[in-house]
């Protein structure tokens, strides 16, 4: 009922608008000497805009009736002149078309607004979903990091209870590796496609700072870091962290005997489609011809991590200077799978000392 009332209100308002146009035409007709159609087009357009196309149709029909009375005597509803007949018919058709066109524009605008509203709603839902994923990831990372911290604490407790030096060293190394994985999880963030990624600069700088604080003590050995900020997936970040842990730990322990001073440099840069990780020291170095072909757990772990990265590992003396250089070149994550060796074949790498 309310809808019907509003419709009739629109019809009556359209008739009022047409009446105003008629009065304006009567007032301006003597001076303009033109057909009175000019005054009714705005009336039809305004009725259709303010109400709907039906009100526009009513305005068009009412205007056509008034034009007929204007062109002919009041007692005649027939237009005698063919030219006037054509003008009247063209006016009626164009007025109806104008009302229909305004309605179509109104509907198009409504559909556009609805589409924009749906797009904003979809964007808000997507943002909420991303925030929820990020929250879930942070919660999972926090819990896993706490678990790794508990494991490291238990290993530290066992260290203090073990008197055997070799066993204690193995536990210390294991604890450091666990802490590396905890450090990786502490730096995880959401990347494109909801992938978990780690910023290389922040991660490597903090990892080297921890290693220096725990291993250098009061010895005059500096650890320098030059790492570019790149995003690495979680699995690659773990491998890079473990390689740095083993290489820096080995350099700090064995490259500077007898309180010898020196520097351990860690660099991580991108060269085209590949990343280059280098750990270099200026310590006593090693003789590659006397280096054993097989190493301990640390060396095997570094080799395994380099293979996991799909890269090439080299350990060699620094050219023209004392010291050792550990280098790992590996492709980006998108190319790492293609670079992996086929089953049954091993990637060639010069691994020494």
mmCIF file of C-alpha atoms in Angstrom:
data_model
loop_
_atom_site.group_PDB
_atom_site.id
_atom_site.type_symbol
_atom_site.label_atom_id
_atom_site.label_comp_id
_atom_site.label_asym_id
_atom_site.label_seq_id
_atom_site.Cartn_x
_atom_site.Cartn_y
_atom_site.Cartn_z
ATOM 1 C CA UNK A 1 0.000 0.000 0.000
ATOM 2 C CA UNK A 2 2.789 2.399 0.874
ATOM 3 C CA UNK A 3 4.515 1.589 -2.418
ATOM 4 C CA UNK A 4 1.337 2.348 -4.356
ATOM 5 C CA UNK A 5 0.920 5.643 -2.560
ATOM 6 C CA UNK A 6 4.464 6.673 -3.380
ATOM 7 C CA UNK A 7 3.842 5.735 -7.020
ATOM 8 C CA UNK A 8 0.730 7.937 -7.200
ATOM 9 C CA UNK A 9 2.622 10.724 -5.474
ATOM 10 C CA UNK A 10 5.187 10.490 -8.274
ATOM 11 C CA UNK A 11 2.465 10.645 -10.924
ATOM 12 C CA UNK A 12 0.868 13.716 -9.345
ATOM 13 C CA UNK A 13 4.271 15.385 -8.982
ATOM 14 C CA UNK A 14 4.985 14.694 -12.672
ATOM 15 C CA UNK A 15 1.684 16.371 -13.612
ATOM 16 C CA UNK A 16 2.592 19.362 -11.461
ATOM 17 C CA UNK A 17 5.996 19.638 -13.167
ATOM 18 C CA UNK A 18 4.325 19.465 -16.578
ATOM 19 C CA UNK A 19 1.891 22.170 -15.480
ATOM 20 C CA UNK A 20 4.775 24.424 -14.494
ATOM 21 C CA UNK A 21 6.364 23.813 -17.902
ATOM 22 C CA UNK A 22 3.045 24.671 -19.579
ATOM 23 C CA UNK A 23 2.801 27.934 -17.640
ATOM 24 C CA UNK A 24 6.377 28.799 -18.560
ATOM 25 C CA UNK A 25 5.604 28.117 -22.221
ATOM 26 C CA UNK A 26 2.501 30.285 -22.141
ATOM 27 C CA UNK A 27 4.512 33.101 -20.627
ATOM 28 C CA UNK A 28 7.419 32.825 -23.084
ATOM 29 C CA UNK A 29 5.484 31.842 -26.252
ATOM 30 C CA UNK A 30 4.806 35.317 -27.660
ATOM 31 C CA UNK A 31 8.490 36.265 -27.623
ATOM 32 C CA UNK A 32 10.136 32.943 -28.617
ATOM 33 C CA UNK A 33 7.982 32.023 -31.645
ATOM 34 C CA UNK A 34 8.965 28.357 -31.394
ATOM 35 C CA UNK A 35 7.134 25.125 -30.808
ATOM 36 C CA UNK A 36 6.179 24.582 -27.170
ATOM 37 C CA UNK A 37 7.956 21.179 -27.108
ATOM 38 C CA UNK A 38 11.079 22.862 -25.758
ATOM 39 C CA UNK A 39 9.522 23.490 -22.345
ATOM 40 C CA UNK A 40 8.350 19.900 -21.846
ATOM 41 C CA UNK A 41 11.587 18.000 -22.382
ATOM 42 C CA UNK A 42 13.019 19.247 -19.056
ATOM 43 C CA UNK A 43 9.708 18.335 -17.375
ATOM 44 C CA UNK A 44 9.866 14.746 -18.661
ATOM 45 C CA UNK A 45 13.530 14.428 -17.771
ATOM 46 C CA UNK A 46 13.042 15.863 -14.259
ATOM 47 C CA UNK A 47 10.056 13.604 -13.553
ATOM 48 C CA UNK A 48 12.007 10.508 -14.590
ATOM 49 C CA UNK A 49 15.048 11.540 -12.547
ATOM 50 C CA UNK A 50 13.176 12.470 -9.376
ATOM 51 C CA UNK A 51 10.785 9.523 -9.391
ATOM 52 C CA UNK A 52 10.915 6.753 -12.014
ATOM 53 C CA UNK A 53 10.316 5.996 -15.670
ATOM 54 C CA UNK A 54 6.551 5.612 -15.125
ATOM 55 C CA UNK A 55 6.360 9.175 -13.834
ATOM 56 C CA UNK A 56 8.361 10.174 -16.911
ATOM 57 C CA UNK A 57 5.837 8.405 -19.147
ATOM 58 C CA UNK A 58 2.972 10.208 -17.418
ATOM 59 C CA UNK A 59 4.757 13.524 -17.912
ATOM 60 C CA UNK A 60 5.369 12.724 -21.585
ATOM 61 C CA UNK A 61 1.702 11.845 -22.254
ATOM 62 C CA UNK A 62 0.452 14.879 -20.331
ATOM 63 C CA UNK A 63 2.847 17.108 -22.244
ATOM 64 C CA UNK A 64 1.675 15.629 -25.555
ATOM 65 C CA UNK A 65 -1.950 16.402 -24.643
ATOM 66 C CA UNK A 66 -1.058 19.988 -23.727
ATOM 67 C CA UNK A 67 0.902 20.418 -26.943
ATOM 68 C CA UNK A 68 -2.137 19.221 -28.924
ATOM 69 C CA UNK A 69 -4.315 21.809 -27.195
ATOM 70 C CA UNK A 70 -1.669 24.421 -27.842
ATOM 71 C CA UNK A 71 -1.421 23.717 -31.543
ATOM 72 C CA UNK A 72 -5.175 23.387 -32.175
ATOM 73 C CA UNK A 73 -8.327 24.991 -30.761
ATOM 74 C CA UNK A 74 -9.552 23.734 -27.379
ATOM 75 C CA UNK A 75 -12.502 21.938 -28.914
ATOM 76 C CA UNK A 76 -10.315 19.888 -31.282
ATOM 77 C CA UNK A 77 -7.917 17.036 -30.432
ATOM 78 C CA UNK A 78 -6.685 16.554 -33.975
ATOM 79 C CA UNK A 79 -3.602 18.273 -35.382
ATOM 80 C CA UNK A 80 -4.373 19.397 -38.901
ATOM 81 C CA UNK A 81 -0.931 20.306 -40.230
ATOM 82 C CA UNK A 82 1.235 17.300 -41.312
ATOM 83 C CA UNK A 83 4.335 19.133 -40.156
ATOM 84 C CA UNK A 84 2.838 19.578 -36.697
ATOM 85 C CA UNK A 85 1.717 15.942 -36.673
ATOM 86 C CA UNK A 86 5.251 14.778 -37.366
ATOM 87 C CA UNK A 87 6.673 17.117 -34.718
ATOM 88 C CA UNK A 88 4.093 15.941 -32.177
ATOM 89 C CA UNK A 89 4.795 12.251 -32.863
ATOM 90 C CA UNK A 90 8.554 12.814 -32.719
ATOM 91 C CA UNK A 91 8.141 14.666 -29.429
ATOM 92 C CA UNK A 92 6.093 11.851 -27.890
ATOM 93 C CA UNK A 93 8.494 9.106 -29.030
ATOM 94 C CA UNK A 94 11.554 11.031 -27.928
ATOM 95 C CA UNK A 95 9.978 11.890 -24.545
ATOM 96 C CA UNK A 96 9.132 8.232 -23.875
ATOM 97 C CA UNK A 97 12.638 7.235 -24.970
ATOM 98 C CA UNK A 98 14.108 9.912 -22.691
ATOM 99 C CA UNK A 99 12.188 8.576 -19.688
ATOM 100 C CA UNK A 100 13.287 5.009 -20.480
ATOM 101 C CA UNK A 101 16.900 6.136 -20.943
ATOM 102 C CA UNK A 102 16.913 7.916 -17.585
ATOM 103 C CA UNK A 103 15.590 4.758 -15.923
ATOM 104 C CA UNK A 104 18.278 2.638 -17.569
ATOM 105 C CA UNK A 105 20.933 5.070 -16.405
ATOM 106 C CA UNK A 106 19.473 4.908 -12.910
ATOM 107 C CA UNK A 107 19.628 1.112 -12.928
ATOM 108 C CA UNK A 108 23.160 1.125 -14.310
ATOM 109 C CA UNK A 109 24.231 3.492 -11.565
ATOM 110 C CA UNK A 110 22.550 1.273 -9.000
ATOM 111 C CA UNK A 111 24.302 -1.812 -10.370
ATOM 112 C CA UNK A 112 27.614 0.042 -10.338
ATOM 113 C CA UNK A 113 27.111 1.076 -6.729
ATOM 114 C CA UNK A 114 26.134 -2.468 -5.794
ATOM 115 C CA UNK A 115 29.233 -3.816 -7.552
ATOM 116 C CA UNK A 116 31.437 -1.291 -5.770
ATOM 117 C CA UNK A 117 29.822 -2.198 -2.468
ATOM 118 C CA UNK A 118 30.366 -5.899 -3.131
ATOM 119 C CA UNK A 119 33.966 -5.206 -4.169
ATOM 120 C CA UNK A 120 34.599 -3.264 -0.958
ATOM 121 C CA UNK A 121 32.942 -6.001 1.060
ATOM 122 C CA UNK A 122 35.052 -8.647 -0.708
ATOM 123 C CA UNK A 123 38.189 -6.592 -0.089
ATOM 124 C CA UNK A 124 37.307 -6.259 3.565
ATOM 125 C CA UNK A 125 36.688 -10.002 3.800
ATOM 126 C CA UNK A 126 40.023 -10.665 2.099
ATOM 127 C CA UNK A 127 41.815 -8.305 4.492
ATOM 128 C CA UNK A 128 40.115 -9.969 7.446
ATOM 129 C CA UNK A 129 41.121 -13.398 6.120
ATOM 130 C CA UNK A 130 44.734 -12.251 5.679
ATOM 131 C CA UNK A 131 44.778 -10.843 9.206
ATOM 132 C CA UNK A 132 43.342 -14.093 10.522
ATOM 133 C CA UNK A 133 45.956 -16.120 8.632
ATOM 134 C CA UNK A 134 48.686 -13.866 9.971
ATOM 135 C CA UNK A 135 47.283 -14.249 13.491
ATOM 136 C CA UNK A 136 47.144 -18.042 13.172
ATOM 137 C CA UNK A 137 50.701 -18.118 11.803
ATOM 138 C CA UNK A 138 52.017 -15.930 14.595
ATOM 139 C CA UNK A 139 50.259 -18.076 17.191
ATOM 140 C CA UNK A 140 51.619 -21.294 15.682
ATOM 141 C CA UNK A 141 55.099 -19.791 15.362
ATOM 142 C CA UNK A 142 55.004 -18.552 18.953
ATOM 143 C CA UNK A 143 54.002 -21.959 20.276
ATOM 144 C CA UNK A 144 56.589 -23.780 18.166
ATOM 145 C CA UNK A 145 59.285 -21.330 19.215
ATOM 146 C CA UNK A 146 58.361 -21.912 22.859
ATOM 147 C CA UNK A 147 58.671 -25.654 22.276
ATOM 148 C CA UNK A 148 62.116 -25.177 20.721
ATOM 149 C CA UNK A 149 63.129 -22.949 23.631
ATOM 150 C CA UNK A 150 62.057 -25.643 26.078
ATOM 151 C CA UNK A 151 64.099 -28.216 24.138
ATOM 152 C CA UNK A 152 67.128 -25.904 24.196
ATOM 153 C CA UNK A 153 66.708 -25.361 27.945
ATOM 154 C CA UNK A 154 66.584 -29.107 28.529
ATOM 155 C CA UNK A 155 69.748 -29.546 26.476
ATOM 156 C CA UNK A 156 71.460 -26.791 28.476
ATOM 157 C CA UNK A 157 70.486 -28.588 31.663
ATOM 158 C CA UNK A 158 72.004 -31.809 30.367
ATOM 159 C CA UNK A 159 75.191 -29.952 29.410
ATOM 160 C CA UNK A 160 75.798 -28.929 33.002
ATOM 161 C CA UNK A 161 75.321 -32.497 34.225
ATOM 162 C CA UNK A 162 77.659 -34.174 31.734
ATOM 163 C CA UNK A 163 81.329 -34.380 32.603
ATOM 164 C CA UNK A 164 82.516 -35.883 29.337
ATOM 165 C CA UNK A 165 83.991 -33.091 27.191
ATOM 166 C CA UNK A 166 83.136 -34.618 23.819
ATOM 167 C CA UNK A 167 79.550 -35.351 24.800
ATOM 168 C CA UNK A 168 79.168 -31.867 26.258
ATOM 169 C CA UNK A 169 80.453 -30.322 23.012
ATOM 170 C CA UNK A 170 77.942 -32.334 21.006
ATOM 171 C CA UNK A 171 75.118 -31.128 23.234
ATOM 172 C CA UNK A 172 76.280 -27.505 22.887
ATOM 173 C CA UNK A 173 76.307 -27.812 19.098
ATOM 174 C CA UNK A 174 72.869 -29.427 19.111
ATOM 175 C CA UNK A 175 71.536 -26.648 21.336
ATOM 176 C CA UNK A 176 72.877 -24.006 18.967
ATOM 177 C CA UNK A 177 71.163 -25.696 16.019
ATOM 178 C CA UNK A 178 67.876 -25.781 17.870
ATOM 179 C CA UNK A 179 68.247 -22.106 18.664
ATOM 180 C CA UNK A 180 68.855 -21.355 14.978
ATOM 181 C CA UNK A 181 65.520 -22.946 14.098
ATOM 182 C CA UNK A 182 63.866 -20.988 16.913
ATOM 183 C CA UNK A 183 65.376 -17.795 15.508
ATOM 184 C CA UNK A 184 63.946 -18.603 12.062
ATOM 185 C CA UNK A 185 60.465 -19.112 13.473
ATOM 186 C CA UNK A 186 60.792 -15.899 15.459
ATOM 187 C CA UNK A 187 61.301 -13.997 12.170
ATOM 188 C CA UNK A 188 58.542 -15.614 10.120
ATOM 189 C CA UNK A 189 56.039 -13.312 8.462
ATOM 190 C CA UNK A 190 53.273 -13.614 5.869
ATOM 191 C CA UNK A 191 54.432 -13.051 2.298
ATOM 192 C CA UNK A 192 52.600 -13.107 -1.056
ATOM 193 C CA UNK A 193 50.185 -15.992 -1.340
ATOM 194 C CA UNK A 194 50.137 -16.439 2.463
ATOM 195 C CA UNK A 195 53.635 -17.975 2.356
ATOM 196 C CA UNK A 196 55.827 -17.878 5.466
ATOM 197 C CA UNK A 197 58.978 -15.858 4.755
ATOM 198 C CA UNK A 198 62.011 -14.490 6.611
ATOM 199 C CA UNK A 199 63.857 -11.223 6.030
ATOM 200 C CA UNK A 200 67.484 -12.215 5.445
ATOM 201 C CA UNK A 201 69.118 -9.056 6.794
ATOM 202 C CA UNK A 202 67.336 -9.070 10.147
ATOM 203 C CA UNK A 203 67.658 -12.819 10.587
ATOM 204 C CA UNK A 204 71.363 -13.087 9.713
ATOM 205 C CA UNK A 205 72.354 -10.026 11.763
ATOM 206 C CA UNK A 206 70.595 -11.319 14.884
ATOM 207 C CA UNK A 207 71.919 -14.858 14.389
ATOM 208 C CA UNK A 208 75.522 -13.649 14.075
ATOM 209 C CA UNK A 209 75.099 -11.387 17.090
ATOM 210 C CA UNK A 210 73.946 -14.380 19.156
ATOM 211 C CA UNK A 211 76.845 -16.517 17.934
ATOM 212 C CA UNK A 212 79.380 -13.817 18.718
ATOM 213 C CA UNK A 213 77.946 -13.271 22.201
ATOM 214 C CA UNK A 214 77.960 -16.973 23.032
ATOM 215 C CA UNK A 215 81.287 -18.044 21.456
ATOM 216 C CA UNK A 216 83.684 -15.109 21.259
ATOM 217 C CA UNK A 217 83.721 -14.316 25.003
ATOM 218 C CA UNK A 218 86.594 -11.897 25.618
ATOM 219 C CA UNK A 219 88.711 -12.881 22.607
ATOM 220 C CA UNK A 220 89.534 -10.099 20.113
ATOM 221 C CA UNK A 221 87.533 -11.621 17.253
ATOM 222 C CA UNK A 222 84.925 -9.528 15.444
ATOM 223 C CA UNK A 223 81.970 -10.808 13.451
ATOM 224 C CA UNK A 224 80.994 -8.576 10.548
ATOM 225 C CA UNK A 225 77.725 -8.967 8.647
ATOM 226 C CA UNK A 226 76.759 -7.634 5.227
ATOM 227 C CA UNK A 227 73.368 -9.067 4.322
ATOM 228 C CA UNK A 228 70.966 -7.718 1.764
ATOM 229 C CA UNK A 229 67.265 -7.654 2.681
ATOM 230 C CA UNK A 230 65.587 -10.459 0.750
ATOM 231 C CA UNK A 231 62.599 -12.667 1.507
ATOM 232 C CA UNK A 232 63.381 -16.347 1.874
ATOM 233 C CA UNK A 233 60.813 -19.126 2.356
ATOM 234 C CA UNK A 234 60.843 -20.892 5.691
ATOM 235 C CA UNK A 235 62.667 -24.022 4.521
ATOM 236 C CA UNK A 236 65.407 -22.037 2.765
ATOM 237 C CA UNK A 237 65.833 -19.743 5.783
ATOM 238 C CA UNK A 238 66.350 -22.749 8.079
ATOM 239 C CA UNK A 239 69.000 -24.173 5.737
ATOM 240 C CA UNK A 240 70.803 -20.821 5.438
ATOM 241 C CA UNK A 241 70.713 -20.336 9.205
ATOM 242 C CA UNK A 242 72.160 -23.775 9.915
ATOM 243 C CA UNK A 243 74.952 -23.259 7.368
ATOM 244 C CA UNK A 244 75.875 -19.897 8.942
ATOM 245 C CA UNK A 245 75.732 -21.426 12.420
ATOM 246 C CA UNK A 246 78.105 -24.257 11.505
ATOM 247 C CA UNK A 247 80.518 -22.094 9.492
ATOM 248 C CA UNK A 248 80.741 -19.227 12.014
ATOM 249 C CA UNK A 249 80.959 -21.598 14.972
ATOM 250 C CA UNK A 250 83.750 -23.548 13.301
ATOM 251 C CA UNK A 251 85.648 -20.328 12.471
ATOM 252 C CA UNK A 252 85.319 -18.903 15.989
ATOM 253 C CA UNK A 253 86.451 -22.161 17.570
ATOM 254 C CA UNK A 254 89.342 -23.195 15.370
ATOM 255 C CA UNK A 255 90.517 -20.344 13.125
ATOM 256 C CA UNK A 256 91.950 -18.176 15.931
ATOM 257 C CA UNK A 257 93.967 -20.276 18.388
ATOM 258 C CA UNK A 258 96.108 -18.885 21.198
ATOM 259 C CA UNK A 259 94.034 -15.714 21.654
ATOM 260 C CA UNK A 260 94.725 -14.648 18.118
ATOM 261 C CA UNK A 261 92.714 -11.644 16.898
ATOM 262 C CA UNK A 262 90.800 -11.605 13.640
ATOM 263 C CA UNK A 263 87.541 -11.121 11.822
ATOM 264 C CA UNK A 264 84.794 -13.402 10.607
ATOM 265 C CA UNK A 265 82.779 -11.887 7.733
ATOM 266 C CA UNK A 266 79.319 -13.092 6.765
ATOM 267 C CA UNK A 267 77.772 -11.838 3.525
ATOM 268 C CA UNK A 268 74.502 -12.638 1.800
ATOM 269 C CA UNK A 269 73.865 -11.054 -1.603
ATOM 270 C CA UNK A 270 71.857 -11.664 -4.708
ATOM 271 C CA UNK A 271 73.572 -12.140 -8.055
ATOM 272 C CA UNK A 272 71.041 -12.331 -10.838
ATOM 273 C CA UNK A 273 68.782 -15.342 -10.317
ATOM 274 C CA UNK A 274 70.962 -16.783 -7.515
ATOM 275 C CA UNK A 275 71.873 -16.005 -3.920
ATOM 276 C CA UNK A 276 75.439 -16.122 -2.645
ATOM 277 C CA UNK A 277 76.195 -16.874 1.003
ATOM 278 C CA UNK A 278 79.828 -16.477 2.118
ATOM 279 C CA UNK A 279 81.441 -16.965 5.516
ATOM 280 C CA UNK A 280 85.082 -15.832 5.451
ATOM 281 C CA UNK A 281 87.678 -15.599 8.204
ATOM 282 C CA UNK A 282 91.277 -14.360 8.314
ATOM 283 C CA UNK A 283 92.451 -17.053 10.689
ATOM 284 C CA UNK A 284 95.145 -19.670 10.322
ATOM 285 C CA UNK A 285 93.440 -21.333 7.354
ATOM 286 C CA UNK A 286 93.844 -24.966 6.333
ATOM 287 C CA UNK A 287 95.707 -27.094 3.843
ATOM 288 C CA UNK A 288 93.183 -28.536 1.363
ATOM 289 C CA UNK A 289 95.537 -31.382 0.417
ATOM 290 C CA UNK A 290 95.695 -32.542 4.030
ATOM 291 C CA UNK A 291 92.020 -31.954 4.776
ATOM 292 C CA UNK A 292 90.106 -35.154 5.517
ATOM 293 C CA UNK A 293 87.690 -36.386 2.884
ATOM 294 C CA UNK A 294 84.992 -37.131 5.430
ATOM 295 C CA UNK A 295 84.007 -34.827 8.229
ATOM 296 C CA UNK A 296 81.920 -34.737 11.335
ATOM 297 C CA UNK A 297 78.260 -34.045 11.849
ATOM 298 C CA UNK A 298 78.679 -30.306 11.230
ATOM 299 C CA UNK A 299 80.302 -30.762 7.816
ATOM 300 C CA UNK A 300 77.734 -33.343 6.777
ATOM 301 C CA UNK A 301 74.961 -31.033 7.971
ATOM 302 C CA UNK A 302 76.321 -28.158 5.862
ATOM 303 C CA UNK A 303 76.529 -30.429 2.817
ATOM 304 C CA UNK A 304 72.972 -31.629 3.404
ATOM 305 C CA UNK A 305 71.643 -28.073 3.756
ATOM 306 C CA UNK A 306 73.417 -26.983 0.560
ATOM 307 C CA UNK A 307 71.818 -29.898 -1.280
ATOM 308 C CA UNK A 308 68.433 -28.989 0.168
ATOM 309 C CA UNK A 309 68.877 -25.469 -1.221
ATOM 310 C CA UNK A 310 69.704 -26.924 -4.622
ATOM 311 C CA UNK A 311 73.013 -25.074 -4.506
ATOM 312 C CA UNK A 312 76.767 -25.606 -4.674
ATOM 313 C CA UNK A 313 79.008 -25.598 -1.605
ATOM 314 C CA UNK A 314 82.723 -24.785 -1.684
ATOM 315 C CA UNK A 315 85.195 -24.553 1.188
ATOM 316 C CA UNK A 316 88.593 -23.189 0.138
ATOM 317 C CA UNK A 317 91.490 -21.007 1.285
ATOM 318 C CA UNK A 318 91.138 -17.266 0.813
ATOM 319 C CA UNK A 319 93.035 -16.238 -2.311
ATOM 320 C CA UNK A 320 96.371 -14.582 -1.438
ATOM 321 C CA UNK A 321 95.450 -14.172 2.235
ATOM 322 C CA UNK A 322 95.290 -16.414 5.280
ATOM 323 C CA UNK A 323 91.915 -17.746 6.193
ATOM 324 C CA UNK A 324 89.069 -19.856 4.882
ATOM 325 C CA UNK A 325 86.065 -19.070 2.697
ATOM 326 C CA UNK A 326 82.826 -21.080 2.857
ATOM 327 C CA UNK A 327 80.542 -20.273 -0.085
ATOM 328 C CA UNK A 328 77.083 -21.508 -0.978
ATOM 329 C CA UNK A 329 75.443 -20.438 -4.241
ATOM 330 C CA UNK A 330 71.807 -21.434 -4.653
ATOM 331 C CA UNK A 331 68.858 -20.375 -6.838
ATOM 332 C CA UNK A 332 65.764 -18.549 -5.712
ATOM 333 C CA UNK A 333 62.838 -20.532 -4.377
ATOM 334 C CA UNK A 334 61.040 -20.554 -7.747
ATOM 335 C CA UNK A 335 64.112 -22.087 -9.406
ATOM 336 C CA UNK A 336 65.305 -24.309 -6.573
ATOM 337 C CA UNK A 337 63.054 -27.243 -7.467
ATOM 338 C CA UNK A 338 64.227 -27.220 -11.070
ATOM 339 C CA UNK A 339 67.826 -27.112 -9.906
ATOM 340 C CA UNK A 340 67.528 -30.165 -7.628
ATOM 341 C CA UNK A 341 69.532 -33.170 -8.821
ATOM 342 C CA UNK A 342 67.771 -36.209 -10.189
ATOM 343 C CA UNK A 343 67.270 -39.202 -7.855
ATOM 344 C CA UNK A 344 70.397 -41.287 -7.668
ATOM 345 C CA UNK A 345 72.669 -38.420 -8.777
ATOM 346 C CA UNK A 346 74.607 -36.069 -6.499
ATOM 347 C CA UNK A 347 75.407 -32.460 -7.169
ATOM 348 C CA UNK A 348 79.152 -31.918 -7.560
ATOM 349 C CA UNK A 349 80.682 -29.609 -4.978
ATOM 350 C CA UNK A 350 84.206 -28.878 -3.823
ATOM 351 C CA UNK A 351 83.976 -29.444 -0.108
ATOM 352 C CA UNK A 352 87.182 -29.252 1.858
ATOM 353 C CA UNK A 353 88.389 -29.113 5.468
#
